[in-house]
GROMACS .gro file of C-alpha atoms in nm:
model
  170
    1UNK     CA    1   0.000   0.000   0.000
    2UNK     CA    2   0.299   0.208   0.057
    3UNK     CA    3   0.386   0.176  -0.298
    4UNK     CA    4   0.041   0.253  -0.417
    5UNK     CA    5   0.026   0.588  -0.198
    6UNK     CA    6   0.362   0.681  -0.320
    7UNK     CA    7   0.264   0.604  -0.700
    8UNK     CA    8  -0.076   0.811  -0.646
    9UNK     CA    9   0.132   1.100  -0.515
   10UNK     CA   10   0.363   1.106  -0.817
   11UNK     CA   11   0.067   1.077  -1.055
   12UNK     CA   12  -0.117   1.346  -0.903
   13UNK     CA   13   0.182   1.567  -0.936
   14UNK     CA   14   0.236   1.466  -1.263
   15UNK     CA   15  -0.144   1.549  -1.336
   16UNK     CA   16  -0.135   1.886  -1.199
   17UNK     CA   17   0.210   1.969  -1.426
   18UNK     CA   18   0.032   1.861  -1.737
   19UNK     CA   19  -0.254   2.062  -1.632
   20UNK     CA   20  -0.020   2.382  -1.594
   21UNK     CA   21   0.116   2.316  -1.898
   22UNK     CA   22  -0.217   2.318  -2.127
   23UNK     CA   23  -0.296   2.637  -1.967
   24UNK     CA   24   0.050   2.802  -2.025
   25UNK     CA   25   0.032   2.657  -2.376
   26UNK     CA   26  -0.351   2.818  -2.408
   27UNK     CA   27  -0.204   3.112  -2.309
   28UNK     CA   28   0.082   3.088  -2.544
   29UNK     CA   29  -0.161   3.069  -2.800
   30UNK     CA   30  -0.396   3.367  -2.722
   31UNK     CA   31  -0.072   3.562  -2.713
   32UNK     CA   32   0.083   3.432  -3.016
   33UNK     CA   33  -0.290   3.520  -3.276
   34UNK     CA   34  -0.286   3.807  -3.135
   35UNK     CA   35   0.102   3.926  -3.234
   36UNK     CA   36   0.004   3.755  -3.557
   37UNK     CA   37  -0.380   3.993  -3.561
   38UNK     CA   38  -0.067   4.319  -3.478
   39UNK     CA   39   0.167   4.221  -3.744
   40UNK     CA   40  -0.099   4.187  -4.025
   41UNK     CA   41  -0.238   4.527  -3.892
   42UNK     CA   42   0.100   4.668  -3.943
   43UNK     CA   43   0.151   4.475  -4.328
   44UNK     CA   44  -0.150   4.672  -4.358
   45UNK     CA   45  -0.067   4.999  -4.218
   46UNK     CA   46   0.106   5.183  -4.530
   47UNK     CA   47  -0.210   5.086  -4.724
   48UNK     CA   48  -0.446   5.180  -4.518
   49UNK     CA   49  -0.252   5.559  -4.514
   50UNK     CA   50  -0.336   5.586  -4.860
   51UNK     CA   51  -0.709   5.483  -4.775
   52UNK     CA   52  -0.749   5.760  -4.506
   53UNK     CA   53  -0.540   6.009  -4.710
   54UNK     CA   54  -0.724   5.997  -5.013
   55UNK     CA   55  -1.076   6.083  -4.841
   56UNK     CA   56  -0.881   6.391  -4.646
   57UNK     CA   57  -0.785   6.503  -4.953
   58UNK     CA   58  -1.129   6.489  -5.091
   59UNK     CA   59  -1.282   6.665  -4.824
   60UNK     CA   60  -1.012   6.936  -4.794
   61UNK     CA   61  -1.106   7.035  -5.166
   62UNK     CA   62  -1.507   6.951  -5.058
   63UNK     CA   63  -1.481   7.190  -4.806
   64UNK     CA   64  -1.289   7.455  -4.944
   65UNK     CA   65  -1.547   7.440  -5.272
   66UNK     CA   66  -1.848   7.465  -5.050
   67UNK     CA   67  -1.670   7.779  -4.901
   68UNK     CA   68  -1.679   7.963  -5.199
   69UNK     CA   69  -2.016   7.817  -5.334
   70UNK     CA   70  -2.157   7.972  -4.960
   71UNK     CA   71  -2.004   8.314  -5.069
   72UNK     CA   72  -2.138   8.316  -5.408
   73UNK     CA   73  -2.459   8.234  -5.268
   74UNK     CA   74  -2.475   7.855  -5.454
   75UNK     CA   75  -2.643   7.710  -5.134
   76UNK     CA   76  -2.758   7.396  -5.311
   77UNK     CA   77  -2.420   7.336  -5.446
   78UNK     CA   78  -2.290   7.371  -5.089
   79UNK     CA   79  -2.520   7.139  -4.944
   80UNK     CA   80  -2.392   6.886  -5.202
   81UNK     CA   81  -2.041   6.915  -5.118
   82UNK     CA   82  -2.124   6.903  -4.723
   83UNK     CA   83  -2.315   6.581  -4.825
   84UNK     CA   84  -2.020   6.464  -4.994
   85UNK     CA   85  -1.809   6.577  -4.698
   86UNK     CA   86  -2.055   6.329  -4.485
   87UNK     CA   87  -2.033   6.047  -4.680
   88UNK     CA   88  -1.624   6.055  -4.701
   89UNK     CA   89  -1.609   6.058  -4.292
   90UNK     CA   90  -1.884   5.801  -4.218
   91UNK     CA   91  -1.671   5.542  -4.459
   92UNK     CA   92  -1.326   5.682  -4.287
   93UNK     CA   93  -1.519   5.622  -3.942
   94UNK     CA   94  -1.647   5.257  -4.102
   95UNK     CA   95  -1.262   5.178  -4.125
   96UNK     CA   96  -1.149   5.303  -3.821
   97UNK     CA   97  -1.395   5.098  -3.585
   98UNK     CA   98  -1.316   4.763  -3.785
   99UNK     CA   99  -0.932   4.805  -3.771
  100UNK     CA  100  -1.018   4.929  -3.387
  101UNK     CA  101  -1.253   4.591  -3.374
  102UNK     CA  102  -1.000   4.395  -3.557
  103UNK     CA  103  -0.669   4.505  -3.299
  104UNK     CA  104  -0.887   4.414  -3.040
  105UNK     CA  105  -0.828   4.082  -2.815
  106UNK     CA  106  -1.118   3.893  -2.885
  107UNK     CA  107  -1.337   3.770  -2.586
  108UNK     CA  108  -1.461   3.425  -2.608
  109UNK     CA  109  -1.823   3.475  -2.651
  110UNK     CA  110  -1.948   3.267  -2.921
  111UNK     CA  111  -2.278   3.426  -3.040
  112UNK     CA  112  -2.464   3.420  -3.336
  113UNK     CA  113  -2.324   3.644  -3.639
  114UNK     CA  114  -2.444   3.782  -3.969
  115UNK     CA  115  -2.194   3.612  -4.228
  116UNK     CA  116  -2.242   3.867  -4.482
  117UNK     CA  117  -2.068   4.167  -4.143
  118UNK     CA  118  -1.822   3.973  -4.132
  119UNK     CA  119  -1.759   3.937  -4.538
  120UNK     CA  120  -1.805   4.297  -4.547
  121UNK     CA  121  -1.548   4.396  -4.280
  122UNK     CA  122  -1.282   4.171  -4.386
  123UNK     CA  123  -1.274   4.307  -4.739
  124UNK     CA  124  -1.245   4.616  -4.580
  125UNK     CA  125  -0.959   4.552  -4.418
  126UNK     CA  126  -0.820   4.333  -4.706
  127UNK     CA  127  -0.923   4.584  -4.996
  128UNK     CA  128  -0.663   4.854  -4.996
  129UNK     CA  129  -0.428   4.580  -4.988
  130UNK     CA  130  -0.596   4.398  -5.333
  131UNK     CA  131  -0.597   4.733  -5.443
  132UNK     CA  132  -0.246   4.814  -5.407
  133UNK     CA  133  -0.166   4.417  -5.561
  134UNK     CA  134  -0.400   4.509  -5.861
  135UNK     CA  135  -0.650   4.244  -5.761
  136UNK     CA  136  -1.010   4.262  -5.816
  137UNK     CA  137  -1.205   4.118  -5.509
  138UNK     CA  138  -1.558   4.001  -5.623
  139UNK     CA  139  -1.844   3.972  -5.401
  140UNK     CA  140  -2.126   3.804  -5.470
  141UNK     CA  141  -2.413   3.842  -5.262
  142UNK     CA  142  -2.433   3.675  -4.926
  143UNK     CA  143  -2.827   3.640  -4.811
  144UNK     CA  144  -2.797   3.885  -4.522
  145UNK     CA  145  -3.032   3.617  -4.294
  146UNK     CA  146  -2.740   3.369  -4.297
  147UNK     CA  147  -2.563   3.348  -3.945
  148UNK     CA  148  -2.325   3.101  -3.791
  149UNK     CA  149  -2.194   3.078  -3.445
  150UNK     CA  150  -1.854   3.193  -3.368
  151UNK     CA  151  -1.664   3.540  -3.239
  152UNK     CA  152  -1.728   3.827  -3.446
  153UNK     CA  153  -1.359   3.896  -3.463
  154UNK     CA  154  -1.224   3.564  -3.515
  155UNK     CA  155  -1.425   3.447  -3.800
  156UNK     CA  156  -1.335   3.823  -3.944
  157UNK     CA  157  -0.987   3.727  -3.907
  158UNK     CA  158  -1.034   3.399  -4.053
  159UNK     CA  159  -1.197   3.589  -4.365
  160UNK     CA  160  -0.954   3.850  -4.381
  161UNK     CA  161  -0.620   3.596  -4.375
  162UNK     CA  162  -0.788   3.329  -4.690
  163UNK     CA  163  -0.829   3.715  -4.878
  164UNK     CA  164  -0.486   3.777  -4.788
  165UNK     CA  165  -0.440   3.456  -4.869
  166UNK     CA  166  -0.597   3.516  -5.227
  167UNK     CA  167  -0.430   3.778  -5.289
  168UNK     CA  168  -0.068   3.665  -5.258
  169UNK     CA  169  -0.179   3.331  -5.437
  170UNK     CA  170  -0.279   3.579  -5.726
   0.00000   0.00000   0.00000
C-alpha cells in the first residue's frame, strides 16, 4: 500500500504539471494570434494611409469648394459638397472601428453572427491591400439572414487571412 500511496502522489503531481502546462500553452496561444492579428495590422498599415489620405484630400477640396459656393450664394451646391463631406467621414469612421474591432483581443463569446458583417469587414480591411496588388475582389451576394456561431472577430480574421491569402496566391 505504501507503494500505491507513493505512486498516487507522483501521478497526481504529474497530473497537476500537465494541467499547468495546457494552460500556459492556451495562453501561449492567445498571445501568439494576437502578435500575428498586430503584425498583419501593421503589413497593412502603409495601405491603409493611402485609404485615409485619399478621403482627407477629398474633403479638404469639398470643403474649401463649399466655401466659396456659400459666398457666391450657390447654397444647393454647398449642401452637395457638405453631403459629400458626410459620406467621405462616415466610410473613414467605417474603417477606423473595424481596424479598432480587428486590434482588439477577442473575448470568447461565441454568439450568433451575420456572415455577410463579417464578409463585409474583412474586405475592408483586405481591400486597400488587393488594391495596391491590382486584384479585383468580387463579391457576390451573401443572403444577409445567414448566421453562424462563432466570435465576431475571429471568424473576421479567418476571412480576412484566406483574402490575404488570395491575394498573394494571385
Amino acid at each position: 500500500t505504501r507503494a500505491l500511496s507513493d505512486t498516487n502522489v507522483s501521478l497526481a503531481r504529474e497530473v497537476e504539471e500537465r494541467a499547468r502546462a495546457e494552460e500556459q500553452l492556451r495562453q501561449t496561444q492567445k498571445e501568439l494570434v494576437q502578435s500575428a492579428k498586430l503584425a498583419a495590422l501593421g503589413q497593412m498599415s502603409a495601405t491603409l494611409s493611402h485609404e485615409y489620405n485619399q478621403p482627407l484630400a477629398a474633403i479638404r477640396t469639398y470643403a474649401d469648394n463649399a466655401r466659396q459656393f456659400l459666398e457666391r450664394g450657390r447654397d444647393d451646391k454647398a449642401r452637395e459638397a457638405l453631403g459629400r463631406i458626410a459620406g467621405l467621414t462616415e466610410r473613414m469612421s467605417e474603417l477606423s472601428r473595424t481596424l479598432l474591432g480587428f486590434a482588439r483581443k477577442p473575448g470568447t463569446a461565441i454568439m450568433e453572427v451575420r456572415l455577410s458583417a463579417v464578409i463585409d469587414e474583412a474586405l475592408l480591411l483586405a481591400g486597400p491591400r488587393a488594391k495596391k496588388a491590382g486584384v479585383i475582389v468580387r463579391r457576390d451576394g451573401v443572403d444577409p439572414r445567414i448566421r453562424v456561431l462563432g466570435g465576431r472577430v475571429r471568424l473576421t480574421q479567418v476571412v480576412v487571412n484566406l483574402v490575404n491569402n488570395a491575394i498573394d496566391a494571385l
